[in-house]
Tab-separated table of C-alpha atoms and ligand atoms in Angstrom:
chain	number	residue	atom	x	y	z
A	1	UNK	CA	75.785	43.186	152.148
A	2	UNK	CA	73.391	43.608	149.039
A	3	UNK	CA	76.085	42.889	146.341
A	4	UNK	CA	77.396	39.316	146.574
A	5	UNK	CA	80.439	38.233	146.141
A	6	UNK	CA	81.088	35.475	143.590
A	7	UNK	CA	83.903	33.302	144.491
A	8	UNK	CA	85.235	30.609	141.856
A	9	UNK	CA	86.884	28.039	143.661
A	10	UNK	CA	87.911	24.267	143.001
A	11	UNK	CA	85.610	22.122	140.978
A	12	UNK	CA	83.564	24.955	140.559
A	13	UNK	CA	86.289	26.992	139.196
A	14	UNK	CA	87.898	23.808	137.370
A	15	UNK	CA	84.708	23.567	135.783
A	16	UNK	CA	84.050	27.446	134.736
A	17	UNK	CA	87.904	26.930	133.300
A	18	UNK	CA	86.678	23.867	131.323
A	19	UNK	CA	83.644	25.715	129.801
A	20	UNK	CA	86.045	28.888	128.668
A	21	UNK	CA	88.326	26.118	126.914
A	22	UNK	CA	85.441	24.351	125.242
A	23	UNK	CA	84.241	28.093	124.016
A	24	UNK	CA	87.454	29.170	122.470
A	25	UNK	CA	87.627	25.681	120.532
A	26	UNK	CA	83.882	25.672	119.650
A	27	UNK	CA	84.064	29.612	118.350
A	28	UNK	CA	87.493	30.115	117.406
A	29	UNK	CA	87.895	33.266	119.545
A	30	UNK	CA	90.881	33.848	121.001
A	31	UNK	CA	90.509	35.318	124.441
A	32	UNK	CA	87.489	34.036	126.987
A	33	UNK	CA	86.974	35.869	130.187
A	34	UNK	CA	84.391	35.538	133.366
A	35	UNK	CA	84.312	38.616	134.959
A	36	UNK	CA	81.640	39.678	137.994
A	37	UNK	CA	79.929	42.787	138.161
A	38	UNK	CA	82.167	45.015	139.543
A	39	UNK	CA	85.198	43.830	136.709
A	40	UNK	CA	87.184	41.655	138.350
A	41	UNK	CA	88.429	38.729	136.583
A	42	UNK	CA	86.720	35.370	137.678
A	43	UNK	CA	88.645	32.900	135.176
A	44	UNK	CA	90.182	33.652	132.135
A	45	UNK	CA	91.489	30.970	128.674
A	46	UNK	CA	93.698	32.522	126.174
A	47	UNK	CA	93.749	30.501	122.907
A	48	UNK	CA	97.388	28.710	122.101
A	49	UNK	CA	97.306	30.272	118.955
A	50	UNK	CA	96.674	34.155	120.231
A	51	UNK	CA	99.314	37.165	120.670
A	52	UNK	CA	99.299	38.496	123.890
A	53	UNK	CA	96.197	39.956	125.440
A	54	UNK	CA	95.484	44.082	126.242
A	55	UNK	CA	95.384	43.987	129.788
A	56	UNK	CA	92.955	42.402	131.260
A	57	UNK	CA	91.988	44.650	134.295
A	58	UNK	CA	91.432	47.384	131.212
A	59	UNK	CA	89.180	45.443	129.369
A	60	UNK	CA	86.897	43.945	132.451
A	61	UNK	CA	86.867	47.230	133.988
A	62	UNK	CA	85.123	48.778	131.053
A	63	UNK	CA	83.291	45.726	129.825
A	64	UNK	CA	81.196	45.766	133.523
A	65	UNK	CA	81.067	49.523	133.294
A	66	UNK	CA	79.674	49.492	129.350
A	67	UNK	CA	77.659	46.574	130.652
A	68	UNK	CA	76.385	48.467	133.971
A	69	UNK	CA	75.215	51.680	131.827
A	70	UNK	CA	73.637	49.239	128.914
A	71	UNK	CA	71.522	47.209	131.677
A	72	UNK	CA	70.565	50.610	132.818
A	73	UNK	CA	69.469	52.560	129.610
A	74	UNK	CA	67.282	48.778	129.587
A	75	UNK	CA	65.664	50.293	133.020
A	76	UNK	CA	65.179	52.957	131.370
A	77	UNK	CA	63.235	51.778	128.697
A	78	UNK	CA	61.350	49.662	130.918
A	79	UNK	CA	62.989	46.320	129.845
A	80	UNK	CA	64.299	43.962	132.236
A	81	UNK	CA	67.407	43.581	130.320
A	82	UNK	CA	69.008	43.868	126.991
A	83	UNK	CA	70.234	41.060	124.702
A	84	UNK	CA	74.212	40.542	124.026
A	85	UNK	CA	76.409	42.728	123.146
A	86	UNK	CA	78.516	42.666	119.693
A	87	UNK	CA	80.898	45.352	118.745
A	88	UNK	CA	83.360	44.588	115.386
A	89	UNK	CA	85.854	46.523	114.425
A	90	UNK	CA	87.447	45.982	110.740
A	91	UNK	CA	89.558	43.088	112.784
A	92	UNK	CA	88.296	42.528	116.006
A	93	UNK	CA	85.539	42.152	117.902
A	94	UNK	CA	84.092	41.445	121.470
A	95	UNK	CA	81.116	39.612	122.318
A	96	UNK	CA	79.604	40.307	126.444
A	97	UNK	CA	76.590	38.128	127.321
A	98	UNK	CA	75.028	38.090	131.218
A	99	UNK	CA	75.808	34.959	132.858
A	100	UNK	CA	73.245	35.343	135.286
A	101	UNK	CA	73.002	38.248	137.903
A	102	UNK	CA	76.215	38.083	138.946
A	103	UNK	CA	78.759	37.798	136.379
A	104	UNK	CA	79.770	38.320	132.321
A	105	UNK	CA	81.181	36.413	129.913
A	106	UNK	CA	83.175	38.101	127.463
A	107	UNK	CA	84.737	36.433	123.828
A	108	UNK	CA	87.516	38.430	122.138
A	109	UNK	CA	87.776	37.211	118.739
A	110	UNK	CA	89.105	38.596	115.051
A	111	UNK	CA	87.866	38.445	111.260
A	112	UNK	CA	88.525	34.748	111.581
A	113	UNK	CA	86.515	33.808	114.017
A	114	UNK	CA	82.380	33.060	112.260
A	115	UNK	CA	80.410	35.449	113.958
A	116	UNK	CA	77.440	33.155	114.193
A	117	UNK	CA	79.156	30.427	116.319
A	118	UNK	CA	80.403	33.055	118.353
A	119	UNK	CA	76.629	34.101	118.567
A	120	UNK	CA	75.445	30.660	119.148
A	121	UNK	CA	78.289	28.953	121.237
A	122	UNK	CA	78.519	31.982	123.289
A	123	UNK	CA	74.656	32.112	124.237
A	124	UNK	CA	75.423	28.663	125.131
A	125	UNK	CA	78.219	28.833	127.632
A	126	UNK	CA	76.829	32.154	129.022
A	127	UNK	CA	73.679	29.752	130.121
A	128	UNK	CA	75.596	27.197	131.679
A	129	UNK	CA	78.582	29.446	133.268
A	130	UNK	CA	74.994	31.352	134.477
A	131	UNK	CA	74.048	28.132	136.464
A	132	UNK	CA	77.387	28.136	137.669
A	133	UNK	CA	77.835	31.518	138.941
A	134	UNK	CA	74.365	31.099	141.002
A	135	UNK	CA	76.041	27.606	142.591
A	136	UNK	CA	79.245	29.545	143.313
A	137	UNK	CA	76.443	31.987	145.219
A	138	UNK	CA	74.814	29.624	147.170
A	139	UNK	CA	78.189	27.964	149.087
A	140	UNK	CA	80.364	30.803	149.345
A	141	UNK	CA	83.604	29.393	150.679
A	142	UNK	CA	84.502	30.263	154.718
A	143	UNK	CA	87.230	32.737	154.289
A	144	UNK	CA	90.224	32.022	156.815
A	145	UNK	CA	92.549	35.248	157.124
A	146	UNK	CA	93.246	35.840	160.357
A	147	UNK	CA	95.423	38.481	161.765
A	148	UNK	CA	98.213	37.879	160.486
A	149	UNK	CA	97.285	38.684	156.989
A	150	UNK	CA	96.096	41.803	158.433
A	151	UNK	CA	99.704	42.727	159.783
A	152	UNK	CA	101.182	41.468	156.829
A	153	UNK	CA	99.529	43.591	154.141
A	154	UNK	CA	99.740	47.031	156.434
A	155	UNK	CA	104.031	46.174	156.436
A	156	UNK	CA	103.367	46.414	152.258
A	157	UNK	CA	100.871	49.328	152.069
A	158	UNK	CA	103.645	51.057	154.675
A	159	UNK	CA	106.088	49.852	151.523
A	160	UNK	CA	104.403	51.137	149.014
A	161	UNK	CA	102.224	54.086	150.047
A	162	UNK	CA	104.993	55.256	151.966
A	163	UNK	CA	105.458	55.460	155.943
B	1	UNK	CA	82.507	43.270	149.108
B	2	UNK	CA	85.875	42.325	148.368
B	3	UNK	CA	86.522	39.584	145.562
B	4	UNK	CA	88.476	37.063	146.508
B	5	UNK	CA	89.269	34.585	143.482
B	6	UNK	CA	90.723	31.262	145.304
B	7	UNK	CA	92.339	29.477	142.487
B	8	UNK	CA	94.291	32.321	141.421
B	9	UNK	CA	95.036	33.197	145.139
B	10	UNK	CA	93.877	36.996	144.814
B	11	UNK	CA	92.073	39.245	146.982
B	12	UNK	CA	90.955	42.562	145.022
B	13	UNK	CA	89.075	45.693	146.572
B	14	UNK	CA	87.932	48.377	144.968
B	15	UNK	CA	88.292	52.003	146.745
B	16	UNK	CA	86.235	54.542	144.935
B	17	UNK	CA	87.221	58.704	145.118
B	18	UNK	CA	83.933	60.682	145.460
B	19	UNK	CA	83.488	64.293	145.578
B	20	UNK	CA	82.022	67.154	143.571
B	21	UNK	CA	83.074	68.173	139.874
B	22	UNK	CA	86.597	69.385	139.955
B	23	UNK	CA	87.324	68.788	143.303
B	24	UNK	CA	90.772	67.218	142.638
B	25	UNK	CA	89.428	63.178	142.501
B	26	UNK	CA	91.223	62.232	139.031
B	27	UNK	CA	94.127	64.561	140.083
B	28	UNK	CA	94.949	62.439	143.045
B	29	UNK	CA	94.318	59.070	140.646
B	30	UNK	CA	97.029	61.095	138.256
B	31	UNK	CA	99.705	61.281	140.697
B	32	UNK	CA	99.137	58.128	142.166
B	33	UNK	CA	99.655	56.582	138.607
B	34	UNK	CA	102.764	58.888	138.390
B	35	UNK	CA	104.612	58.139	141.511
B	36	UNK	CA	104.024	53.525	141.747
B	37	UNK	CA	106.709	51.867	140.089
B	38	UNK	CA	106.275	49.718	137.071
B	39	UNK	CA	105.397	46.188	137.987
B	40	UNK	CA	103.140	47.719	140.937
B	41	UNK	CA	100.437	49.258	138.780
B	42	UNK	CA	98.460	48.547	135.488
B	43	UNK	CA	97.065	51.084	132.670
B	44	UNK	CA	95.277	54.136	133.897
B	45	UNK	CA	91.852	54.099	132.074
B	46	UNK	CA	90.309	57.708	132.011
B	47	UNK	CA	86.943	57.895	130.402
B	48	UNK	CA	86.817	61.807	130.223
B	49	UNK	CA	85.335	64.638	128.044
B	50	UNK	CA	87.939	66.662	125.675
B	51	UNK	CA	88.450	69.293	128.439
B	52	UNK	CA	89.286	66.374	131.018
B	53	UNK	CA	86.244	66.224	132.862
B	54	UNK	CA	85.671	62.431	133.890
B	55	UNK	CA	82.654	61.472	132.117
B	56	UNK	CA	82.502	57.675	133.090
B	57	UNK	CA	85.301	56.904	135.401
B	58	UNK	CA	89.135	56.617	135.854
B	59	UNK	CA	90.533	53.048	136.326
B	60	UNK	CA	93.890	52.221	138.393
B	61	UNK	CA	94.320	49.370	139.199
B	62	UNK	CA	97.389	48.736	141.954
B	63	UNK	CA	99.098	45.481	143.319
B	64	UNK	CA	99.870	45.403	146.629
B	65	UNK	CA	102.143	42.354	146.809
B	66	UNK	CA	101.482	38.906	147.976
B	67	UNK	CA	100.174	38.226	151.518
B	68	UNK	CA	100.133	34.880	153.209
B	69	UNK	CA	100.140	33.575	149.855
B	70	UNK	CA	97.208	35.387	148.633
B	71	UNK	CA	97.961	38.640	145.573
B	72	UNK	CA	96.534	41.711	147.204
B	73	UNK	CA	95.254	44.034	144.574
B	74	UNK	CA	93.422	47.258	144.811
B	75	UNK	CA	91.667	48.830	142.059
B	76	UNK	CA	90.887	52.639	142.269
B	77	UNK	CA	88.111	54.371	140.665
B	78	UNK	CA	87.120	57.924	140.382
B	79	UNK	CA	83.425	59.197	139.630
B	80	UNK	CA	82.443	62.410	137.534
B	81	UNK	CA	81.769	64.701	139.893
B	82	UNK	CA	79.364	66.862	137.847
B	83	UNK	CA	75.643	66.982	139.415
B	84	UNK	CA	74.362	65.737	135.950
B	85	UNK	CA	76.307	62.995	135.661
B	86	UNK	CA	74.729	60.992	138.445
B	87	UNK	CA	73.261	57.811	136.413
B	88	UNK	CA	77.024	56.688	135.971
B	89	UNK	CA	77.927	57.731	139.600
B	90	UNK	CA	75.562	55.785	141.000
B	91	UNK	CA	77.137	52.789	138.629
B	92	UNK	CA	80.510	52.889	139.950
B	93	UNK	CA	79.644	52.443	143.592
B	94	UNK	CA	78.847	49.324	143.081
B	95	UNK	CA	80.637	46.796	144.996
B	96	UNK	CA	82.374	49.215	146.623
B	97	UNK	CA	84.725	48.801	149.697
B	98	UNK	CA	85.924	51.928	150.950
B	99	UNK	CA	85.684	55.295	149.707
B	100	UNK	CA	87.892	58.720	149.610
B	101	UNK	CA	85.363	61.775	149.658
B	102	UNK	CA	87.711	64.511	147.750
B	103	UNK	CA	86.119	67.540	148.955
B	104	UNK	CA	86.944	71.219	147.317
B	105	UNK	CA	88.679	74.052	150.120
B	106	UNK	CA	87.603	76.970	147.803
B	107	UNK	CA	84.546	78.874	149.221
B	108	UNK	CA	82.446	78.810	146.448
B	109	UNK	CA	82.146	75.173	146.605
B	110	UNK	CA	81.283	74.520	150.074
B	111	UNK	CA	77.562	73.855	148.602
B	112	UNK	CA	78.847	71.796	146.146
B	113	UNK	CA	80.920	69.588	148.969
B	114	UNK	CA	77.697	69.233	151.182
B	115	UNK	CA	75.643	68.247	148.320
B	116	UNK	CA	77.779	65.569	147.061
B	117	UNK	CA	78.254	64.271	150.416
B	118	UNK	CA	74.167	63.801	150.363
B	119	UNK	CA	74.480	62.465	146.913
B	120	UNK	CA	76.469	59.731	147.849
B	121	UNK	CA	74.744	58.661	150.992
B	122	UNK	CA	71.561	58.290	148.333
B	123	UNK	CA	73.304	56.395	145.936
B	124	UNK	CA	74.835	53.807	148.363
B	125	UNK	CA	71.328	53.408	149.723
B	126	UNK	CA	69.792	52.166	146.682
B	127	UNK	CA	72.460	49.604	146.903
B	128	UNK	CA	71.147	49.023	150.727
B	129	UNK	CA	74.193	50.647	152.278
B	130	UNK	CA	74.851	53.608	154.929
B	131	UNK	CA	78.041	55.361	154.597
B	132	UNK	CA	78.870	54.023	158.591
B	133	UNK	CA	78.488	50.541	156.875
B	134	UNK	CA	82.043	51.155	154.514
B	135	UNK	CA	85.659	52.819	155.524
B	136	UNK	CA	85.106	56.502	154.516
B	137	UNK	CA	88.182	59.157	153.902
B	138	UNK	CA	87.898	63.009	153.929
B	139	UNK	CA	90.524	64.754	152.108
B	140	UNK	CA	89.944	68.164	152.368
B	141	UNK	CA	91.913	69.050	149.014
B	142	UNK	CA	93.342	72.726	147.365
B	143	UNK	CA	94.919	73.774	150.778
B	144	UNK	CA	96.905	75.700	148.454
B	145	UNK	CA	94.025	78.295	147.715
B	146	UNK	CA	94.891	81.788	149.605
B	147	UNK	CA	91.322	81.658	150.223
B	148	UNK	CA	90.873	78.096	151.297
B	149	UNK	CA	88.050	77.860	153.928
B	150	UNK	CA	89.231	76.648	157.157
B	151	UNK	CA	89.328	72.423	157.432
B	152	UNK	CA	86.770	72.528	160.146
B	153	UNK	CA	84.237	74.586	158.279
B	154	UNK	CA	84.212	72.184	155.612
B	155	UNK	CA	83.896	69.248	157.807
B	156	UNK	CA	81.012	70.725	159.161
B	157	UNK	CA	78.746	70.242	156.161
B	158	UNK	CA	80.045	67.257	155.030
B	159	UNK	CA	80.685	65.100	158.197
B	160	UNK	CA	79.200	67.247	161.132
B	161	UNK	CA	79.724	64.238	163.170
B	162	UNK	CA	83.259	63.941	162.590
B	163	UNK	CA	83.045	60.310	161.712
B	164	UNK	CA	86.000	60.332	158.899
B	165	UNK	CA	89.492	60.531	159.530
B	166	UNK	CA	90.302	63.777	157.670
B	167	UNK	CA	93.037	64.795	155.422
B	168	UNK	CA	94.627	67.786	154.347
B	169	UNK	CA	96.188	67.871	150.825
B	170	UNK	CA	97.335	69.524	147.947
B	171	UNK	CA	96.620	67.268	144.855
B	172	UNK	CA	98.593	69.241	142.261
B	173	UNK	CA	101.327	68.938	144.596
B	174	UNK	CA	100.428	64.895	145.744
B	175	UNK	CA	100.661	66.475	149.407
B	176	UNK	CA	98.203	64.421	151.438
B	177	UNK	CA	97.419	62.089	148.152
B	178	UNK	CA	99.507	59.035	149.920
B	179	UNK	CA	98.050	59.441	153.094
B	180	UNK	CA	94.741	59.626	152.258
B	181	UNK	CA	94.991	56.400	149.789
B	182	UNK	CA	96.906	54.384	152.737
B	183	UNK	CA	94.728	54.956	155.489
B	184	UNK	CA	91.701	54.300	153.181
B	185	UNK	CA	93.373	51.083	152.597
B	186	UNK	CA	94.448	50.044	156.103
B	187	UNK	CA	90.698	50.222	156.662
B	188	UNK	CA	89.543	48.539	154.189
B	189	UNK	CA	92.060	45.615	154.640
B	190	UNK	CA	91.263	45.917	158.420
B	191	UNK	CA	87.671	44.496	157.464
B	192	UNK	CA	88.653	41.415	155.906
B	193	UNK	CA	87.533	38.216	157.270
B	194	UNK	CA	86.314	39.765	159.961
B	195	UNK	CA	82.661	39.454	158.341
C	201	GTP	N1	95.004	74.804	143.318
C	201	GTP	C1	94.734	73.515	143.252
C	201	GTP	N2	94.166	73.004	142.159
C	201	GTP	C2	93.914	71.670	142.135
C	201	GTP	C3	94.239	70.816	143.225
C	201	GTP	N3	93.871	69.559	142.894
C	201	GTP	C4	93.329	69.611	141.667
C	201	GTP	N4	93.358	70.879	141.194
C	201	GTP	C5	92.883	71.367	139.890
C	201	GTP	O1	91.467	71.304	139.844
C	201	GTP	C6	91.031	70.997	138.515
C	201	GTP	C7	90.105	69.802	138.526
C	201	GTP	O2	90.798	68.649	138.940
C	201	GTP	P1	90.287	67.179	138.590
C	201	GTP	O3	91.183	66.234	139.302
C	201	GTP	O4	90.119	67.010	137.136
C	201	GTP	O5	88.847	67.221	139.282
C	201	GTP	P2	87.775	66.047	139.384
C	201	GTP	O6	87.367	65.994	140.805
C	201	GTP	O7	88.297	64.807	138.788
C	201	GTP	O8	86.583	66.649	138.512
C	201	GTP	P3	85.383	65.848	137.738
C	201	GTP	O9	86.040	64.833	136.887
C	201	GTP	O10	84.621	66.836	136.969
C	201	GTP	O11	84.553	65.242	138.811
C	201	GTP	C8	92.296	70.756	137.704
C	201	GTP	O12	92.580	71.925	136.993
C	201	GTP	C9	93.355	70.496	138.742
C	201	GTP	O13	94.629	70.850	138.325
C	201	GTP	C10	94.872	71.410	144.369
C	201	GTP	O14	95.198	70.758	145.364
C	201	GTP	N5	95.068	72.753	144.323
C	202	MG	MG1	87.667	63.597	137.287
């Protein structure tokens, strides 16, 4: 299979958990996610302070598809990639930076929130979530689902696709 | 290749509905949204022109319910099916782990059907796939049409070698729309940890 699979797991994931925490504190932002490729949710920190998040399938979804069509206008233009991305609105704003091949990192932050440490701290964790990703890549975890969960998730698609 | 995230105990595929331009793909995604009960679906994203051509994609993202302990998820995307559009097909199919090919019954698209079909197998091959390597669907859509072409016809040009399980339907209608997305699914679930 050409596209790998990230898998965030234990210490690894403990660890990827610890860097989101350390971002929101060192930034102010309020929501950081790691997301792969595809937009699935790797690990997400929500700020104590923050209201509720948009849905987070939503936003991953179209930060890896914006992110997908930016790193390919970069092709394009015959650039390996493209720098981070900042879009701010009159409140809010969203920062997306590559963590490595693999995966995104993605700050969610409002008008209080300095948008150079965002900038800076963000650059920062993006590097070292990067070196984590490409761990996670080399030891992908043995999977152990067996029949069973086979037969178990065909009695809920029969639920809710209907029979 | 599936995602499985271990700490939060989730398994998440993505199933992606292929086809030519207005062959029915969002429709299905439409009535699918319409017809899962709250708690068993998220927001629909639809990243369409003003007259409701998918431009990007269509997001829905479903939950399955928890098996042995592990959230089963599947998140459903739609391409645009116009030919011109193929720099953002080509970006959804990444990842992908099964597919629904949403081909059109009227007569004046049976070009269109055999072309996408060709399209895709190009696309998935610059991400190193064959379309034998992933769970494929035909849904042979607008059954409705008096003039519909007959089922076999179409499966002719798109799938001579009748590979794909094949499915009627009637979008509009969601005849065939549940069918289609379950046995996609059953395949696609069928695969894991079997690699
Ligand atoms: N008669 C009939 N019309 C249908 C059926 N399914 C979809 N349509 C109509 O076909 C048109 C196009 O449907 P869409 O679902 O937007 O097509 P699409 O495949 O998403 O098109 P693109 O986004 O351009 O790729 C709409 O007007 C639908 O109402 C069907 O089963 N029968
Ligand atoms: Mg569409």
């Amino acid at each position: 299979m050409v596209e790998p699979t990230l898998v965030l797991y234990g210490a690894l994931y403990q660890r990827a958990m610890d860097i989101l925490q350390d971002t929101l504190q060192e930034t102010g932002a309020r929501y950081a996610l790691l997301i792969d490729r595809k937009g699935f949710v790797l690990a997400h920190k929500e700020a104590l302070w923050a209201p509720k998040p948009p849905p987070l399938d939503s936003l991953a979804t179209l930060v890896a598809g914006n992110a997908a069509a930016t790193q390919a206008l970069a092709k394009l233009l015959g650039e390996a990639r493209f720098q981070e991305v900042v879009h701010q609105g009159e409140h809010m704003g969203l920062y997306v930076d590559e963590a490595g091949e693999a995966a995104l990192l993605v700050l969610v932050f409002d008008e209080n929130a300095p948008l150079g440490k965002i900038k800076l701290h963000g650059k920062r964790a993006a590097e070292t979530l990067a070196r984590l990703a490409e761990e996670a890549l080399a030891n992908p975890p043995k999977l152990n689902l067996d029949t069973q969960y086979r037969e178990e998730a065909k009695a809920l698609l029969d639920e809710l696709f209907g029979n | 290749m599936s995602t499985i995230n271990f700490a939060n105990r989730e398994i998440n595929f993505k199933i992606v509905y292929y086809g030519p331009g207005l062959s029915g793909k969002t429709t299905n995604l439409k009535w699918i949204y319409s017809r899962i009960p709250e708690g068993r679906k998220g927001e629909m994203v639809s990243l369409a022109t003003e007259d409701e051509r998918t431009l990007f994609f269509d997001f829905l993202p479903l939950d399955l319910g928890e098996v042995k302990g592990f959230k089963t998820r599947f998140h459903l995307y739609t391409v645009p099916g116009q030919v011109f559009y193929n720099a953002s097909r080509k970006l959804i199919l990444r990842g992908v782990d099964g597919i629904v090919f949403v081909a059109d019954s009227a007569p004046n698209r049976l070009r269109a059907n055999a072309e996408s079909m060709r399209n895709m197998r190009e696309n998935l091959a610059e991400y190193g796939l064959k379309v034998e390597d992933i769970p494929v669907v035909l849904q042979v859509n607008k059954r409705d049409l008096p003039d519909a072409l007959p089922v076999e016809m179409i499966q002719a040009v798109v799938d001579p070698e009748g590979r794909f399980p094949v499915f009627e339907a009637v979008a509009t209608e969601g005849k065939g729309v549940f069918e289609t997305l379950k046995e996609v699914s059953r395949q696609v679930l069928a695969r894991v940890g079997s690699t």
